[in-house]
CSV table of C-alpha atoms in Angstrom, one decimal:
chain,number,residue,atom,x,y,z
N,11,ARG,CA,12.9,46.7,166.5
N,12,ILE,CA,16.0,44.7,164.8
N,13,PRO,CA,16.6,46.6,161.0
N,14,ASP,CA,16.7,45.7,158.4
N,15,ILE,CA,19.3,46.5,156.1
N,16,ASP,CA,19.6,46.5,152.7
N,17,PRO,CA,23.6,44.2,151.6
N,18,TRP,CA,24.0,46.2,148.6
N,19,HIS,CA,23.5,49.5,149.9
N,20,GLU,CA,25.4,52.2,148.3
N,21,SER,CA,27.4,53.6,151.6
N,22,ILE,CA,29.3,49.8,151.1
N,23,ARG,CA,28.6,48.9,148.0
N,24,HIS,CA,32.8,50.6,146.8
N,25,LEU,CA,33.8,48.0,149.0
N,26,ILE,CA,32.6,45.3,147.7
N,27,HIS,CA,34.5,43.0,145.0
N,28,ARG,CA,35.1,39.9,143.5
N,29,THR,CA,38.6,37.9,143.9
N,30,GLU,CA,39.2,35.1,141.4
N,31,PRO,CA,39.3,32.1,142.7
N,32,LEU,CA,42.8,30.3,143.3
N,33,VAL,CA,43.6,26.8,140.7
N,34,CYS,CA,45.3,24.8,142.5
N,35,SER,CA,47.0,22.5,139.5
N,36,THR,CA,46.6,23.2,136.4
N,37,LEU,CA,46.8,19.1,135.8
N,38,PRO,CA,43.9,17.0,136.5
N,39,PRO,CA,44.2,14.8,139.9
N,40,LEU,CA,46.4,11.5,139.3
N,41,THR,CA,44.8,9.1,142.2
N,42,ARG,CA,40.8,9.0,143.3
N,43,ILE,CA,38.6,7.6,146.0
N,44,THR,CA,35.8,5.0,144.9
N,45,GLY,CA,33.9,4.0,147.4
N,46,HIS,CA,36.7,2.0,149.6
N,47,THR,CA,39.5,1.9,146.1
N,48,LEU,CA,42.3,3.8,146.7
N,49,GLN,CA,43.0,4.4,142.3
N,50,LEU,CA,45.3,5.5,140.0
N,51,ILE,CA,43.6,7.2,136.8
N,52,HIS,CA,45.8,6.0,133.7
N,53,ALA,CA,44.1,8.1,131.7
N,54,ASN,CA,45.9,11.1,132.7
N,55,ALA,CA,49.3,9.4,133.8
N,56,HIS,CA,51.0,10.4,131.0
N,57,LEU,CA,50.7,14.1,132.1
N,58,TYR,CA,53.3,12.8,135.8
N,59,GLY,CA,55.4,12.1,132.8
N,60,GLY,CA,53.7,8.6,132.2
N,61,GLU,CA,53.6,5.4,133.9
N,62,LYS,CA,57.6,3.9,133.2
N,63,SER,CA,58.8,7.1,134.4
N,64,PHE,CA,57.6,7.1,138.1
N,65,HIS,CA,56.0,5.7,141.6
N,66,CYS,CA,53.3,5.5,143.7
N,67,CYS,CA,53.3,5.3,147.4
N,68,TYR,CA,50.6,5.3,150.0
N,69,GLN,CA,50.5,6.2,153.9
N,70,GLU,CA,48.0,5.6,156.3
N,71,ILE,CA,47.1,9.1,158.7
N,72,SER,CA,46.0,8.7,162.0
N,73,ARG,CA,45.3,9.6,165.1
N,74,ARG,CA,48.4,8.8,167.7
N,75,ASP,CA,45.9,9.0,171.0
N,76,ALA,CA,47.6,9.2,174.2
N,77,GLU,CA,47.2,7.0,177.7
N,78,LYS,CA,48.3,9.7,179.7
N,79,PHE,CA,47.6,13.1,179.5
N,80,ASP,CA,49.6,15.3,176.9
N,81,SER,CA,48.4,19.0,176.2
N,82,LYS,CA,50.4,18.9,172.5
N,83,VAL,CA,48.4,14.9,171.8
N,84,ASP,CA,45.4,17.6,169.6
N,85,ASP,CA,48.4,18.0,167.5
N,86,ILE,CA,50.3,14.5,167.1
N,87,PHE,CA,50.3,12.7,163.8
N,88,SER,CA,51.2,9.3,162.6
N,89,VAL,CA,51.9,8.8,159.2
N,90,GLY,CA,52.3,4.8,158.0
N,91,GLN,CA,55.4,2.8,155.7
N,92,CYS,CA,54.6,4.3,151.9
N,93,ILE,CA,53.6,1.5,150.0
N,94,PRO,CA,54.1,0.5,146.4
N,95,PHE,CA,52.0,0.7,143.9
N,96,VAL,CA,50.3,0.2,141.0
N,97,ASP,CA,46.5,1.0,140.2
N,98,THR,CA,44.1,0.1,143.3
N,99,VAL,CA,44.4,-0.7,146.7
N,100,ASN,CA,41.2,-2.2,148.8
N,101,LEU,CA,41.8,0.3,152.4
N,102,THR,CA,40.9,-2.0,155.1
N,103,SER,CA,37.7,-0.2,156.6
N,104,GLU,CA,39.8,1.1,159.8
N,105,GLN,CA,42.5,3.7,157.1
N,106,GLN,CA,40.0,6.7,157.4
N,107,PHE,CA,43.2,8.6,155.6
N,108,ILE,CA,45.8,8.2,152.8
N,109,MET,CA,48.7,10.1,151.2
N,110,VAL,CA,49.8,9.2,148.5
N,111,LYS,CA,53.0,10.4,146.6
N,112,CYS,CA,54.3,10.3,143.3
N,113,VAL,CA,57.8,10.3,142.1
N,114,ILE,CA,60.3,10.3,139.4
N,115,PRO,CA,63.8,7.8,140.7
N,116,ARG,CA,67.8,9.8,140.0
N,117,LEU,CA,70.4,9.7,141.4
N,118,TRP,CA,71.3,11.8,144.0
N,119,LYS,CA,67.1,13.1,144.4
N,120,ASN,CA,64.2,11.9,144.0
N,121,LYS,CA,61.8,14.4,142.3
N,122,GLU,CA,58.8,14.3,143.5
N,123,VAL,CA,55.8,15.3,140.6
N,124,TYR,CA,53.0,14.6,142.9
N,125,THR,CA,51.5,14.4,146.5
N,126,ASN,CA,47.8,14.7,147.9
N,127,LEU,CA,45.5,13.2,150.7
N,128,HIS,CA,42.7,11.1,150.4
N,129,ALA,CA,39.7,11.7,153.3
N,130,VAL,CA,37.0,8.5,153.4
N,131,VAL,CA,34.6,7.3,155.7
N,132,PRO,CA,35.5,3.6,156.1
N,133,LEU,CA,32.3,1.0,158.0
N,134,ARG,CA,34.7,0.5,160.8
N,135,LYS,CA,33.5,-2.7,163.1
N,136,ASP,CA,32.8,0.3,166.3
N,137,VAL,CA,30.7,2.6,164.2
N,138,LYS,CA,29.1,-0.5,163.0
N,139,GLU,CA,27.4,-2.1,166.4
N,140,LYS,CA,25.9,1.2,166.8
N,141,LEU,CA,24.2,1.3,163.7
N,142,GLN,CA,23.2,-2.1,164.7
N,143,ASP,CA,22.3,-2.0,168.1
N,144,ASN,CA,20.1,1.7,167.2
N,145,LEU,CA,19.3,1.2,163.8
N,146,THR,CA,15.7,-0.4,163.6
N,147,PRO,CA,13.6,-0.4,160.8
N,148,ASP,CA,10.5,1.4,163.3
N,149,ARG,CA,13.4,3.7,164.3
N,150,GLN,CA,15.0,5.9,160.7
N,151,ARG,CA,16.1,9.5,162.4
N,152,MET,CA,17.3,11.9,159.9
N,153,SER,CA,20.5,13.9,159.3
N,154,VAL,CA,22.0,16.8,161.8
N,155,LEU,CA,24.6,18.8,159.6
N,156,ILE,CA,26.1,21.5,161.1
N,157,VAL,CA,28.5,24.2,158.9
N,158,GLY,CA,30.1,27.3,160.3
N,159,ILE,CA,30.9,30.1,157.7
N,160,ASP,CA,33.5,32.2,159.9
N,161,SER,CA,33.5,35.9,159.1
N,162,ILE,CA,30.1,35.0,158.0
N,163,SER,CA,27.7,37.3,158.5
N,164,ARG,CA,23.5,36.8,156.9
N,165,LEU,CA,24.5,40.5,155.0
N,166,ASN,CA,27.4,39.1,153.2
N,167,LEU,CA,26.7,35.5,153.1
N,168,ILE,CA,23.3,37.6,150.5
N,169,ARG,CA,26.4,39.3,148.9
N,170,THR,CA,28.8,36.8,147.5
N,171,MET,CA,26.5,32.9,148.5
N,172,PRO,CA,23.7,34.6,145.8
N,173,LYS,CA,23.4,30.6,144.6
N,174,THR,CA,23.6,29.0,148.0
N,175,VAL,CA,20.8,32.4,149.8
N,176,ASP,CA,18.3,30.8,147.2
N,177,TRP,CA,19.3,27.1,147.6
N,178,LEU,CA,17.8,27.5,150.2
N,179,GLN,CA,14.1,30.3,150.1
N,180,LYS,CA,13.6,28.0,147.8
N,181,MET,CA,14.6,24.8,150.3
N,182,GLY,CA,12.0,26.1,152.6
N,183,TRP,CA,15.2,27.3,155.4
N,184,VAL,CA,14.9,29.7,158.0
N,185,GLU,CA,16.5,32.2,157.4
N,186,MET,CA,17.2,33.7,161.7
N,187,LYS,CA,17.4,37.6,160.5
N,188,GLY,CA,17.8,38.0,164.6
N,189,TYR,CA,20.9,36.2,165.3
N,190,ASN,CA,23.6,37.2,166.8
N,191,LYS,CA,26.8,36.5,168.1
N,192,ILE,CA,27.5,36.7,171.3
N,193,ASP,CA,31.0,38.0,171.8
N,194,ASP,CA,34.7,38.5,169.8
N,195,ASN,CA,36.5,35.6,167.5
N,196,THR,CA,34.8,32.1,166.7
N,197,PHE,CA,35.5,31.0,170.1
N,198,PRO,CA,33.1,32.2,172.4
N,199,ASN,CA,30.6,32.3,170.0
N,200,VAL,CA,30.9,28.1,168.3
N,201,MET,CA,30.7,26.8,172.0
N,202,ALA,CA,27.4,28.8,172.4
N,203,ILE,CA,26.0,26.8,169.4
N,204,LEU,CA,27.3,23.5,170.5
N,205,THR,CA,27.6,23.2,174.4
N,206,GLY,CA,24.6,26.3,175.3
N,207,MET,CA,27.2,27.8,177.1
N,208,ASN,CA,28.9,31.4,177.5
N,209,TYR,CA,32.8,32.3,177.7
N,210,THR,CA,31.9,32.4,181.5
N,211,GLN,CA,29.8,29.2,182.0
N,212,VAL,CA,32.8,27.4,180.1
N,213,ARG,CA,36.0,28.7,181.6
N,214,ASN,CA,33.8,27.4,185.6
N,215,GLU,CA,33.0,24.2,184.6
N,216,CYS,CA,34.4,22.4,181.6
N,217,MET,CA,37.9,24.1,180.5
N,218,PHE,CA,39.6,26.4,183.0
N,219,THR,CA,42.7,27.8,181.8
N,220,ASN,CA,43.7,27.0,177.8
N,221,LYS,CA,46.1,24.1,179.6
N,222,ASN,CA,42.7,22.3,179.9
N,223,PRO,CA,41.6,19.3,177.4
N,224,ILE,CA,37.5,21.0,176.4
N,225,ASP,CA,36.5,17.1,176.4
N,226,GLU,CA,34.7,18.2,179.5
N,227,CYS,CA,32.9,20.2,177.5
N,228,PRO,CA,29.0,19.5,176.8
N,229,PHE,CA,29.1,19.6,172.9
N,230,ILE,CA,25.7,18.1,171.5
N,231,TRP,CA,27.0,15.4,169.3
N,232,LYS,CA,27.4,13.7,173.0
N,233,ASN,CA,23.6,13.4,173.2
N,234,PHE,CA,24.1,12.5,169.2
N,235,SER,CA,26.7,10.0,170.0
N,236,GLU,CA,24.3,8.5,173.0
N,237,GLN,CA,21.5,8.3,170.9
N,238,GLY,CA,22.9,5.9,168.6
N,239,TYR,CA,23.9,8.1,166.2
N,240,VAL,CA,27.5,8.2,163.7
N,241,THR,CA,29.1,11.7,164.9
N,242,ALA,CA,32.0,13.4,163.4
N,243,TYR,CA,33.8,16.9,163.0
N,244,GLY,CA,36.1,18.6,161.4
N,245,GLU,CA,37.7,21.7,160.2
N,246,ASP,CA,39.6,24.4,157.6
N,247,GLU,CA,43.5,26.1,159.4
N,248,PRO,CA,43.8,23.7,162.3
N,249,VAL,CA,46.3,26.1,163.4
N,250,ILE,CA,44.9,28.1,164.6
N,251,GLY,CA,42.2,25.6,164.9
N,252,THR,CA,38.9,26.7,167.0
N,253,PHE,CA,39.9,24.9,170.2
N,254,ASN,CA,43.3,24.0,169.1
N,255,TYR,CA,44.6,28.4,168.5
N,256,GLN,CA,46.1,29.4,171.5
N,257,LYS,CA,44.0,26.1,173.4
N,258,THR,CA,45.0,21.9,174.0
N,259,GLY,CA,42.4,21.0,172.5
N,260,PHE,CA,40.2,17.4,173.1
N,261,PHE,CA,42.4,14.1,174.7
N,262,LYS,CA,40.6,12.1,173.4
N,263,THR,CA,39.1,12.0,168.9
N,264,PRO,CA,35.8,13.5,170.4
N,265,THR,CA,33.6,12.4,167.3
N,266,ASP,CA,33.6,9.0,165.8
N,267,TYR,CA,35.1,10.7,162.9
N,268,TYR,CA,37.8,13.5,163.7
N,269,LEU,CA,39.2,15.4,160.3
N,270,ARG,CA,41.9,16.9,162.7
N,271,PRO,CA,45.3,15.1,162.0
N,272,PHE,CA,43.9,14.7,158.8
N,273,MET,CA,44.4,18.1,157.9
N,274,LEU,CA,47.5,18.5,160.4
N,275,ALA,CA,49.1,15.6,157.5
N,276,ALA,CA,48.3,18.3,154.9
N,277,GLU,CA,49.5,21.0,155.2
N,278,LYS,CA,53.0,20.1,156.2
N,279,ASN,CA,53.5,18.1,153.9
N,280,THR,CA,52.7,19.5,150.9
N,281,VAL,CA,52.6,22.3,148.5
N,282,LEU,CA,51.0,25.1,150.1
N,283,LYS,CA,48.3,28.1,148.0
N,284,ARG,CA,47.8,31.1,150.1
N,285,GLN,CA,45.0,33.9,150.2
N,286,ASP,CA,44.7,36.7,152.3
N,287,GLY,CA,46.3,35.0,155.3
N,288,LEU,CA,44.5,31.6,154.3
N,289,LYS,CA,45.9,28.5,153.0
N,290,ILE,CA,43.7,28.1,151.0
N,291,CYS,CA,45.2,25.6,148.4
N,292,LEU,CA,46.8,21.3,150.0
N,293,GLY,CA,48.6,20.7,147.7
N,294,PRO,CA,46.2,20.1,144.3
N,295,THR,CA,43.3,19.8,146.9
N,296,LEU,CA,41.2,22.6,148.4
N,297,SER,CA,41.3,23.3,151.8
N,298,THR,CA,37.7,23.5,151.8
N,299,ASP,CA,36.6,20.8,149.5
N,300,HIS,CA,38.6,18.1,152.4
N,301,ILE,CA,35.7,18.8,154.8
N,302,TYR,CA,32.6,19.2,152.4
N,303,LYS,CA,33.5,16.4,149.8
């Protein structure tokens, strides 16, 4: 029988302590996305020196798909030309990731006063066609969301996220008290959930070595895509990502919307704040806000 352990048992109580959250920025953001429009927040401009003192521009970030196999393709992203703007910009249906930079011009070197990134979910032409082909009034379907939080056991979830636990219980979610990991580290446990395969099966059937891309594995999002679903995958800490740490990752973009190039660009172009070795803040924004918002 599986023991029902008290999350607050006295034997571990001395190990539990509260950590104050990091503050990414003491200033409110200078830009935001509304719908599919990039906006400069004029009401906050004076906090950055005033609109007459700085100039802003935006750049598109995209993944660079390769025609021939390249083991580094999942680590490469492109940054477009920085286009000046002073108020609002209506983004195209193909623009998904945007980086904004604002600087105060100086004789020798411009002073950077604001850098932030925004991710949007545009209704691209290919996605629109997919929806039109598969969604009809008599074929309404439930959306499916899979959220994974690394290093959080059920007991630690109860201790550290009581409001979330309370909401899940009130909403009648099923609590799998007997669920457990099948191996060490993130990769084999995530693969079990997303493909139904253990580590040995993955090695024998779809990723023979770490130099092989992981595209051929039977990810569950492929099943949903075949049924007309729009798919997406996002993860923080891209350098040590589930499918990329000491591995090749994906050769082709795996889902309709794929956040990895955005997160790579954010880590490279913003001031990072770390806690316990993890990059908590990407410039003025929490990395988790980029994922969940």
